[in-house]
């Protein structure tokens, strides 16, 4: 994709929508030729294809058009149910799908929302649609079951009307022209195509779209439309399989196995929630019935896809189902899939708090296939957690591309220092009086472990696990929202406040300690326990010297000396978390404040009774939006 700076991209977006309002509908190539002042058609086509303008519509014939210009003044009808009357919420699909882009209403106005969120807001009523239209409370108070209502587009917003049908057009011929016998299209796109072909449509109230489609021999599901009898489930499976194959670079057979395994686990989860049952027995019945069904999961990429798609979010029931299915697959599946099965079982029991069982599963995976990458990586992380950098690096060295992992880069700072001047039986350099071979040969300097840096990095690496990815990346995106693409690529997730806030305010560090305490050296477990509950603060850099950096806590007014250099010069204000370690103190998640007013805002956020992690990251980051004139 061609890079444009923010100002240029904004100008292109505005001009592009203006062109569509005047000239549309247009194909991508036609659209780009109207914007030649901004670049070549090829460059602009890349930009336009990814344009996220909410008033942009895409038609079945491959052309784009401006929704606001085409739909202004039109009205779409809907027949009410008792549930809708009671909640003042309308099921959007299929009747109101074409105008949902206009439902970004302000407080008190008609708005579009996700069905689950709206149901919770209005009392938990179940709705069929994924999205619904939320009306002001009391709007439907005088209505009865089966009444017809309308939503019109007026001045770019949705307006509610009580209506009666004024026209009954036969849309079957027009629909038949748009669809092949086994074709399927987006429901809203079909409606847009119909109204552009006949601008008189929807200018007056007609029957609801669902009734029109049914009369014409069509049916809808999941915001899609097709001829009656279309197999939506098979289509959905086909699309999901193709997407999985593309996303994870899998063969068709591998993608089929991955999707089938995830779907089986989903059915097990539903059954487990509805009625308590023996998960192990359930897994045995399903795997033993067709043990070769998942043979293509032997590929590491397919196994990773299974875990990412079906088990990314931590949940005890889901993890128990994964453990049972994977254990059965390891026991009764083909030999080629045992490594993958043990890896999946290991991931499940790790999240269930049984890390030593997880380690045993990963070791069994390597017994089944010595070079199975995902198991090697997990064992490398476990070796690092134990403080064995040499074993961790050795395991990473057996993985293709292992030297490119974040773990490999972290371990470089903690590799044992060689002392070639000493023989194995000489006294150790550290002064312990013991022989070098039994004291420090092949081991990291204890002072390196004691200063807390490795422990903190272990927690950071733990936070990269899939169950935490939404928390970590969400905060990281907030912190780096002002960076260009190149700057973002150059920024590592170890920098700044985002990961640190995710660890502590986000609760990941507590999970790390709970799940990794059996692996961590005893001294680190003690240190980590002391870190729990340690808050961030705003500090002023007082002075720097060879012995450390003196910081003044602007909240408590106390000073502390941290052992390692921190960014910022004397007089600067920084946002950081200062952690107590056996050798003194360690500052982490350091961000230099762009201004004194920014520092004050961060202190206010930190003092809040209900601390908001998102707000903390926004205020803590050093961005161009903060003035530096009061620095």
PDB file of N, CA and C in Angstrom, residues 19-90:
ATOM      1  N   UNK A  19     -16.206  13.175  -4.863  1.00  0.00           N
ATOM      2  CA  UNK A  19     -16.303  12.684  -6.240  1.00  0.00           C
ATOM      3  C   UNK A  19     -17.424  11.665  -6.370  1.00  0.00           C
ATOM      4  N   UNK A  20     -17.527  10.762  -5.403  1.00  0.00           N
ATOM      5  CA  UNK A  20     -18.577   9.745  -5.465  1.00  0.00           C
ATOM      6  C   UNK A  20     -19.961  10.378  -5.401  1.00  0.00           C
ATOM      7  N   UNK A  21     -20.105  11.399  -4.579  1.00  0.00           N
ATOM      8  CA  UNK A  21     -21.413  12.056  -4.479  1.00  0.00           C
ATOM      9  C   UNK A  21     -21.833  12.650  -5.824  1.00  0.00           C
ATOM     10  N   UNK A  22     -20.857  13.142  -6.561  1.00  0.00           N
ATOM     11  CA  UNK A  22     -21.155  13.813  -7.833  1.00  0.00           C
ATOM     12  C   UNK A  22     -21.174  12.846  -9.012  1.00  0.00           C
ATOM     13  N   UNK A  23     -20.256  11.856  -9.020  1.00  0.00           N
ATOM     14  CA  UNK A  23     -20.038  11.046 -10.205  1.00  0.00           C
ATOM     15  C   UNK A  23     -20.460   9.578 -10.054  1.00  0.00           C
ATOM     16  N   UNK A  24     -20.638   9.097  -8.799  1.00  0.00           N
ATOM     17  CA  UNK A  24     -20.832   7.675  -8.565  1.00  0.00           C
ATOM     18  C   UNK A  24     -22.115   7.128  -9.148  1.00  0.00           C
ATOM     19  N   UNK A  25     -22.204   5.789  -9.199  1.00  0.00           N
ATOM     20  CA  UNK A  25     -21.224   4.800  -8.745  1.00  0.00           C
ATOM     21  C   UNK A  25     -20.017   4.715  -9.685  1.00  0.00           C
ATOM     22  N   UNK A  26     -18.860   4.339  -9.133  1.00  0.00           N
ATOM     23  CA  UNK A  26     -17.630   4.262  -9.899  1.00  0.00           C
ATOM     24  C   UNK A  26     -16.852   3.005  -9.519  1.00  0.00           C
ATOM     25  N   UNK A  27     -16.186   2.424 -10.527  1.00  0.00           N
ATOM     26  CA  UNK A  27     -15.262   1.342 -10.231  1.00  0.00           C
ATOM     27  C   UNK A  27     -14.019   1.945  -9.579  1.00  0.00           C
ATOM     28  N   UNK A  28     -13.169   1.110  -9.010  1.00  0.00           N
ATOM     29  CA  UNK A  28     -11.968   1.597  -8.344  1.00  0.00           C
ATOM     30  C   UNK A  28     -11.097   2.389  -9.321  1.00  0.00           C
ATOM     31  N   UNK A  29     -10.962   1.876 -10.529  1.00  0.00           N
ATOM     32  CA  UNK A  29     -10.120   2.549 -11.529  1.00  0.00           C
ATOM     33  C   UNK A  29     -10.739   3.878 -11.958  1.00  0.00           C
ATOM     34  N   UNK A  30     -12.063   3.887 -12.181  1.00  0.00           N
ATOM     35  CA  UNK A  30     -12.748   5.125 -12.563  1.00  0.00           C
ATOM     36  C   UNK A  30     -12.632   6.160 -11.453  1.00  0.00           C
ATOM     37  N   UNK A  31     -12.776   5.711 -10.247  1.00  0.00           N
ATOM     38  CA  UNK A  31     -12.708   6.596  -9.083  1.00  0.00           C
ATOM     39  C   UNK A  31     -11.336   7.252  -8.994  1.00  0.00           C
ATOM     40  N   UNK A  32     -10.282   6.455  -9.178  1.00  0.00           N
ATOM     41  CA  UNK A  32      -8.918   6.968  -9.068  1.00  0.00           C
ATOM     42  C   UNK A  32      -8.614   8.010 -10.138  1.00  0.00           C
ATOM     43  N   UNK A  33      -9.179   7.838 -11.345  1.00  0.00           N
ATOM     44  CA  UNK A  33      -8.882   8.796 -12.418  1.00  0.00           C
ATOM     45  C   UNK A  33      -9.449  10.181 -12.127  1.00  0.00           C
ATOM     46  N   UNK A  34     -10.454  10.276 -11.268  1.00  0.00           N
ATOM     47  CA  UNK A  34     -11.023  11.576 -10.905  1.00  0.00           C
ATOM     48  C   UNK A  34     -10.189  12.291  -9.846  1.00  0.00           C
ATOM     49  N   UNK A  35      -9.135  11.633  -9.357  1.00  0.00           N
ATOM     50  CA  UNK A  35      -8.326  12.203  -8.276  1.00  0.00           C
ATOM     51  C   UNK A  35      -6.865  12.311  -8.687  1.00  0.00           C
ATOM     52  N   UNK A  36      -6.631  12.561  -9.972  1.00  0.00           N
ATOM     53  CA  UNK A  36      -5.265  12.531 -10.499  1.00  0.00           C
ATOM     54  C   UNK A  36      -4.350  13.560  -9.854  1.00  0.00           C
ATOM     55  N   UNK A  37      -4.911  14.628  -9.304  1.00  0.00           N
ATOM     56  CA  UNK A  37      -4.062  15.652  -8.691  1.00  0.00           C
ATOM     57  C   UNK A  37      -3.323  15.126  -7.461  1.00  0.00           C
ATOM     58  N   UNK A  38      -3.801  13.977  -6.897  1.00  0.00           N
ATOM     59  CA  UNK A  38      -3.172  13.424  -5.698  1.00  0.00           C
ATOM     60  C   UNK A  38      -2.152  12.334  -6.004  1.00  0.00           C
ATOM     61  N   UNK A  39      -2.061  11.887  -7.246  1.00  0.00           N
ATOM     62  CA  UNK A  39      -1.107  10.842  -7.579  1.00  0.00           C
ATOM     63  C   UNK A  39      -1.586  10.018  -8.751  1.00  0.00           C
ATOM     64  N   UNK A  40      -0.843   8.961  -9.064  1.00  0.00           N
ATOM     65  CA  UNK A  40      -1.213   8.102 -10.183  1.00  0.00           C
ATOM     66  C   UNK A  40      -2.411   7.243  -9.799  1.00  0.00           C
ATOM     67  N   UNK A  41      -3.090   6.717 -10.832  1.00  0.00           N
ATOM     68  CA  UNK A  41      -4.265   5.884 -10.588  1.00  0.00           C
ATOM     69  C   UNK A  41      -3.898   4.647  -9.768  1.00  0.00           C
ATOM     70  N   UNK A  42      -2.717   4.086 -10.027  1.00  0.00           N
ATOM     71  CA  UNK A  42      -2.281   2.892  -9.288  1.00  0.00           C
ATOM     72  C   UNK A  42      -2.074   3.206  -7.812  1.00  0.00           C
ATOM     73  N   UNK A  43      -1.403   4.327  -7.531  1.00  0.00           N
ATOM     74  CA  UNK A  43      -1.177   4.717  -6.134  1.00  0.00           C
ATOM     75  C   UNK A  43      -2.491   4.967  -5.413  1.00  0.00           C
ATOM     76  N   UNK A  44      -3.389   5.666  -6.088  1.00  0.00           N
ATOM     77  CA  UNK A  44      -4.654   6.031  -5.450  1.00  0.00           C
ATOM     78  C   UNK A  44      -5.575   4.834  -5.276  1.00  0.00           C
ATOM     79  N   UNK A  45      -5.516   3.885  -6.199  1.00  0.00           N
ATOM     80  CA  UNK A  45      -6.352   2.697  -6.073  1.00  0.00           C
ATOM     81  C   UNK A  45      -6.042   1.956  -4.777  1.00  0.00           C
ATOM     82  N   UNK A  46      -4.741   1.910  -4.429  1.00  0.00           N
ATOM     83  CA  UNK A  46      -4.350   1.265  -3.163  1.00  0.00           C
ATOM     84  C   UNK A  46      -4.987   1.976  -1.976  1.00  0.00           C
ATOM     85  N   UNK A  47      -4.958   3.316  -2.004  1.00  0.00           N
ATOM     86  CA  UNK A  47      -5.498   4.102  -0.899  1.00  0.00           C
ATOM     87  C   UNK A  47      -7.021   3.951  -0.832  1.00  0.00           C
ATOM     88  N   UNK A  48      -7.681   4.047  -1.960  1.00  0.00           N
ATOM     89  CA  UNK A  48      -9.136   4.010  -1.987  1.00  0.00           C
ATOM     90  C   UNK A  48      -9.682   2.651  -1.549  1.00  0.00           C
ATOM     91  N   UNK A  49      -8.962   1.597  -1.884  1.00  0.00           N
ATOM     92  CA  UNK A  49      -9.427   0.256  -1.532  1.00  0.00           C
ATOM     93  C   UNK A  49      -9.512   0.066  -0.021  1.00  0.00           C
ATOM     94  N   UNK A  50      -8.675   0.806   0.714  1.00  0.00           N
ATOM     95  CA  UNK A  50      -8.656   0.668   2.169  1.00  0.00           C
ATOM     96  C   UNK A  50      -9.321   1.854   2.884  1.00  0.00           C
ATOM     97  N   UNK A  51     -10.017   2.677   2.126  1.00  0.00           N
ATOM     98  CA  UNK A  51     -10.691   3.832   2.721  1.00  0.00           C
ATOM     99  C   UNK A  51     -11.800   3.355   3.657  1.00  0.00           C
ATOM    100  N   UNK A  52     -11.822   3.876   4.892  1.00  0.00           N
ATOM    101  CA  UNK A  52     -12.798   3.410   5.887  1.00  0.00           C
ATOM    102  C   UNK A  52     -13.893   4.436   6.146  1.00  0.00           C
ATOM    103  N   UNK A  53     -14.215   5.242   5.162  1.00  0.00           N
ATOM    104  CA  UNK A  53     -15.277   6.238   5.277  1.00  0.00           C
ATOM    105  C   UNK A  53     -16.616   5.527   5.510  1.00  0.00           C
ATOM    106  N   UNK A  54     -17.348   5.874   6.591  1.00  0.00           N
ATOM    107  CA  UNK A  54     -18.601   5.161   6.907  1.00  0.00           C
ATOM    108  C   UNK A  54     -19.688   5.339   5.860  1.00  0.00           C
ATOM    109  N   UNK A  55     -19.636   6.394   5.066  1.00  0.00           N
ATOM    110  CA  UNK A  55     -20.659   6.622   4.057  1.00  0.00           C
ATOM    111  C   UNK A  55     -20.290   6.015   2.705  1.00  0.00           C
ATOM    112  N   UNK A  56     -19.386   5.039   2.734  1.00  0.00           N
ATOM    113  CA  UNK A  56     -18.936   4.396   1.501  1.00  0.00           C
ATOM    114  C   UNK A  56     -19.689   3.086   1.317  1.00  0.00           C
ATOM    115  N   UNK A  57     -20.336   2.911   0.159  1.00  0.00           N
ATOM    116  CA  UNK A  57     -21.056   1.676  -0.141  1.00  0.00           C
ATOM    117  C   UNK A  57     -20.391   0.911  -1.268  1.00  0.00           C
ATOM    118  N   UNK A  58     -20.494  -0.428  -1.197  1.00  0.00           N
ATOM    119  CA  UNK A  58     -19.890  -1.284  -2.232  1.00  0.00           C
ATOM    120  C   UNK A  58     -21.004  -2.134  -2.832  1.00  0.00           C
ATOM    121  N   UNK A  59     -21.065  -2.157  -4.171  1.00  0.00           N
ATOM    122  CA  UNK A  59     -22.170  -2.792  -4.876  1.00  0.00           C
ATOM    123  C   UNK A  59     -21.784  -4.169  -5.408  1.00  0.00           C
ATOM    124  N   UNK A  60     -22.770  -5.036  -5.676  1.00  0.00           N
ATOM    125  CA  UNK A  60     -22.476  -6.359  -6.227  1.00  0.00           C
ATOM    126  C   UNK A  60     -21.738  -6.312  -7.563  1.00  0.00           C
ATOM    127  N   UNK A  61     -21.904  -5.230  -8.313  1.00  0.00           N
ATOM    128  CA  UNK A  61     -21.214  -5.132  -9.601  1.00  0.00           C
ATOM    129  C   UNK A  61     -19.779  -4.617  -9.465  1.00  0.00           C
ATOM    130  N   UNK A  62     -19.306  -4.462  -8.205  1.00  0.00           N
ATOM    131  CA  UNK A  62     -17.919  -4.071  -7.986  1.00  0.00           C
ATOM    132  C   UNK A  62     -17.687  -2.579  -7.943  1.00  0.00           C
ATOM    133  N   UNK A  63     -18.727  -1.778  -7.974  1.00  0.00           N
ATOM    134  CA  UNK A  63     -18.562  -0.327  -7.952  1.00  0.00           C
ATOM    135  C   UNK A  63     -18.834   0.250  -6.559  1.00  0.00           C
ATOM    136  N   UNK A  64     -18.290   1.448  -6.329  1.00  0.00           N
ATOM    137  CA  UNK A  64     -18.469   2.164  -5.070  1.00  0.00           C
ATOM    138  C   UNK A  64     -19.433   3.331  -5.273  1.00  0.00           C
ATOM    139  N   UNK A  65     -20.124   3.714  -4.177  1.00  0.00           N
ATOM    140  CA  UNK A  65     -20.969   4.904  -4.254  1.00  0.00           C
ATOM    141  C   UNK A  65     -21.098   5.510  -2.864  1.00  0.00           C
ATOM    142  N   UNK A  66     -21.587   6.752  -2.817  1.00  0.00           N
ATOM    143  CA  UNK A  66     -21.736   7.478  -1.554  1.00  0.00           C
ATOM    144  C   UNK A  66     -23.127   7.231  -0.983  1.00  0.00           C
ATOM    145  N   UNK A  67     -23.175   6.646   0.187  1.00  0.00           N
ATOM    146  CA  UNK A  67     -24.458   6.303   0.798  1.00  0.00           C
ATOM    147  C   UNK A  67     -25.299   7.537   1.096  1.00  0.00           C
ATOM    148  N   UNK A  68     -24.678   8.590   1.634  1.00  0.00           N
ATOM    149  CA  UNK A  68     -25.476   9.748   2.046  1.00  0.00           C
ATOM    150  C   UNK A  68     -26.167  10.403   0.870  1.00  0.00           C
ATOM    151  N   UNK A  69     -25.508  10.435  -0.287  1.00  0.00           N
ATOM    152  CA  UNK A  69     -26.119  11.058  -1.459  1.00  0.00           C
ATOM    153  C   UNK A  69     -27.253  10.211  -2.012  1.00  0.00           C
ATOM    154  N   UNK A  70     -27.114   8.881  -1.928  1.00  0.00           N
ATOM    155  CA  UNK A  70     -28.097   7.989  -2.540  1.00  0.00           C
ATOM    156  C   UNK A  70     -29.302   7.707  -1.648  1.00  0.00           C
ATOM    157  N   UNK A  71     -29.111   7.707  -0.314  1.00  0.00           N
ATOM    158  CA  UNK A  71     -30.171   7.256   0.578  1.00  0.00           C
ATOM    159  C   UNK A  71     -30.927   8.385   1.276  1.00  0.00           C
ATOM    160  N   UNK A  72     -30.492   9.598   1.134  1.00  0.00           N
ATOM    161  CA  UNK A  72     -31.171  10.722   1.782  1.00  0.00           C
ATOM    162  C   UNK A  72     -32.639  10.775   1.348  1.00  0.00           C
ATOM    163  N   UNK A  73     -33.537  10.821   2.345  1.00  0.00           N
ATOM    164  CA  UNK A  73     -34.968  10.933   2.069  1.00  0.00           C
ATOM    165  C   UNK A  73     -35.686   9.608   1.905  1.00  0.00           C
ATOM    166  N   UNK A  74     -34.964   8.485   1.858  1.00  0.00           N
ATOM    167  CA  UNK A  74     -35.608   7.188   1.665  1.00  0.00           C
ATOM    168  C   UNK A  74     -36.090   6.625   2.997  1.00  0.00           C
ATOM    169  N   UNK A  75     -37.079   5.709   2.914  1.00  0.00           N
ATOM    170  CA  UNK A  75     -37.663   5.138   4.118  1.00  0.00           C
ATOM    171  C   UNK A  75     -37.724   3.616   3.986  1.00  0.00           C
ATOM    172  N   UNK A  76     -37.340   2.910   5.071  1.00  0.00           N
ATOM    173  CA  UNK A  76     -37.379   1.455   5.110  1.00  0.00           C
ATOM    174  C   UNK A  76     -38.283   1.037   6.262  1.00  0.00           C
ATOM    175  N   UNK A  77     -39.118   0.045   6.009  1.00  0.00           N
ATOM    176  CA  UNK A  77     -40.132  -0.343   6.979  1.00  0.00           C
ATOM    177  C   UNK A  77     -39.741  -1.606   7.737  1.00  0.00           C
ATOM    178  N   UNK A  78     -40.449  -1.812   8.861  1.00  0.00           N
ATOM    179  CA  UNK A  78     -40.173  -2.975   9.718  1.00  0.00           C
ATOM    180  C   UNK A  78     -41.428  -3.298  10.515  1.00  0.00           C
ATOM    181  N   UNK A  79     -41.750  -4.615  10.641  1.00  0.00           N
ATOM    182  CA  UNK A  79     -42.938  -5.023  11.372  1.00  0.00           C
ATOM    183  C   UNK A  79     -42.531  -5.412  12.795  1.00  0.00           C
ATOM    184  N   UNK A  80     -43.220  -4.843  13.787  1.00  0.00           N
ATOM    185  CA  UNK A  80     -42.804  -4.952  15.181  1.00  0.00           C
ATOM    186  C   UNK A  80     -43.187  -6.286  15.825  1.00  0.00           C
ATOM    187  N   UNK A  81     -42.345  -6.705  16.767  1.00  0.00           N
ATOM    188  CA  UNK A  81     -42.654  -7.841  17.636  1.00  0.00           C
ATOM    189  C   UNK A  81     -42.872  -7.314  19.057  1.00  0.00           C
ATOM    190  N   UNK A  82     -43.430  -8.157  19.926  1.00  0.00           N
ATOM    191  CA  UNK A  82     -43.660  -7.751  21.314  1.00  0.00           C
ATOM    192  C   UNK A  82     -42.340  -7.453  22.024  1.00  0.00           C
ATOM    193  N   UNK A  83     -41.318  -8.247  21.723  1.00  0.00           N
ATOM    194  CA  UNK A  83     -40.001  -8.028  22.329  1.00  0.00           C
ATOM    195  C   UNK A  83     -39.460  -6.653  21.974  1.00  0.00           C
ATOM    196  N   UNK A  84     -39.607  -6.263  20.721  1.00  0.00           N
ATOM    197  CA  UNK A  84     -39.108  -4.958  20.282  1.00  0.00           C
ATOM    198  C   UNK A  84     -39.880  -3.826  20.943  1.00  0.00           C
ATOM    199  N   UNK A  85     -41.177  -3.988  21.075  1.00  0.00           N
ATOM    200  CA  UNK A  85     -41.998  -2.945  21.703  1.00  0.00           C
ATOM    201  C   UNK A  85     -41.594  -2.767  23.163  1.00  0.00           C
ATOM    202  N   UNK A  86     -41.348  -3.891  23.837  1.00  0.00           N
ATOM    203  CA  UNK A  86     -41.011  -3.835  25.256  1.00  0.00           C
ATOM    204  C   UNK A  86     -39.655  -3.187  25.509  1.00  0.00           C
ATOM    205  N   UNK A  87     -38.729  -3.318  24.566  1.00  0.00           N
ATOM    206  CA  UNK A  87     -37.359  -2.830  24.778  1.00  0.00           C
ATOM    207  C   UNK A  87     -37.039  -1.559  24.008  1.00  0.00           C
ATOM    208  N   UNK A  88     -37.916  -1.170  23.057  1.00  0.00           N
ATOM    209  CA  UNK A  88     -37.621  -0.049  22.151  1.00  0.00           C
ATOM    210  C   UNK A  88     -36.328  -0.297  21.377  1.00  0.00           C
ATOM    211  N   UNK A  89     -36.149  -1.535  20.966  1.00  0.00           N
ATOM    212  CA  UNK A  89     -34.999  -1.933  20.150  1.00  0.00           C
ATOM    213  C   UNK A  89     -35.522  -2.703  18.950  1.00  0.00           C
ATOM    214  N   UNK A  90     -35.017  -2.391  17.755  1.00  0.00           N
ATOM    215  CA  UNK A  90     -35.459  -3.043  16.527  1.00  0.00           C
ATOM    216  C   UNK A  90     -34.383  -3.982  15.999  1.00  0.00           C
TER     217      UNK A  90
END
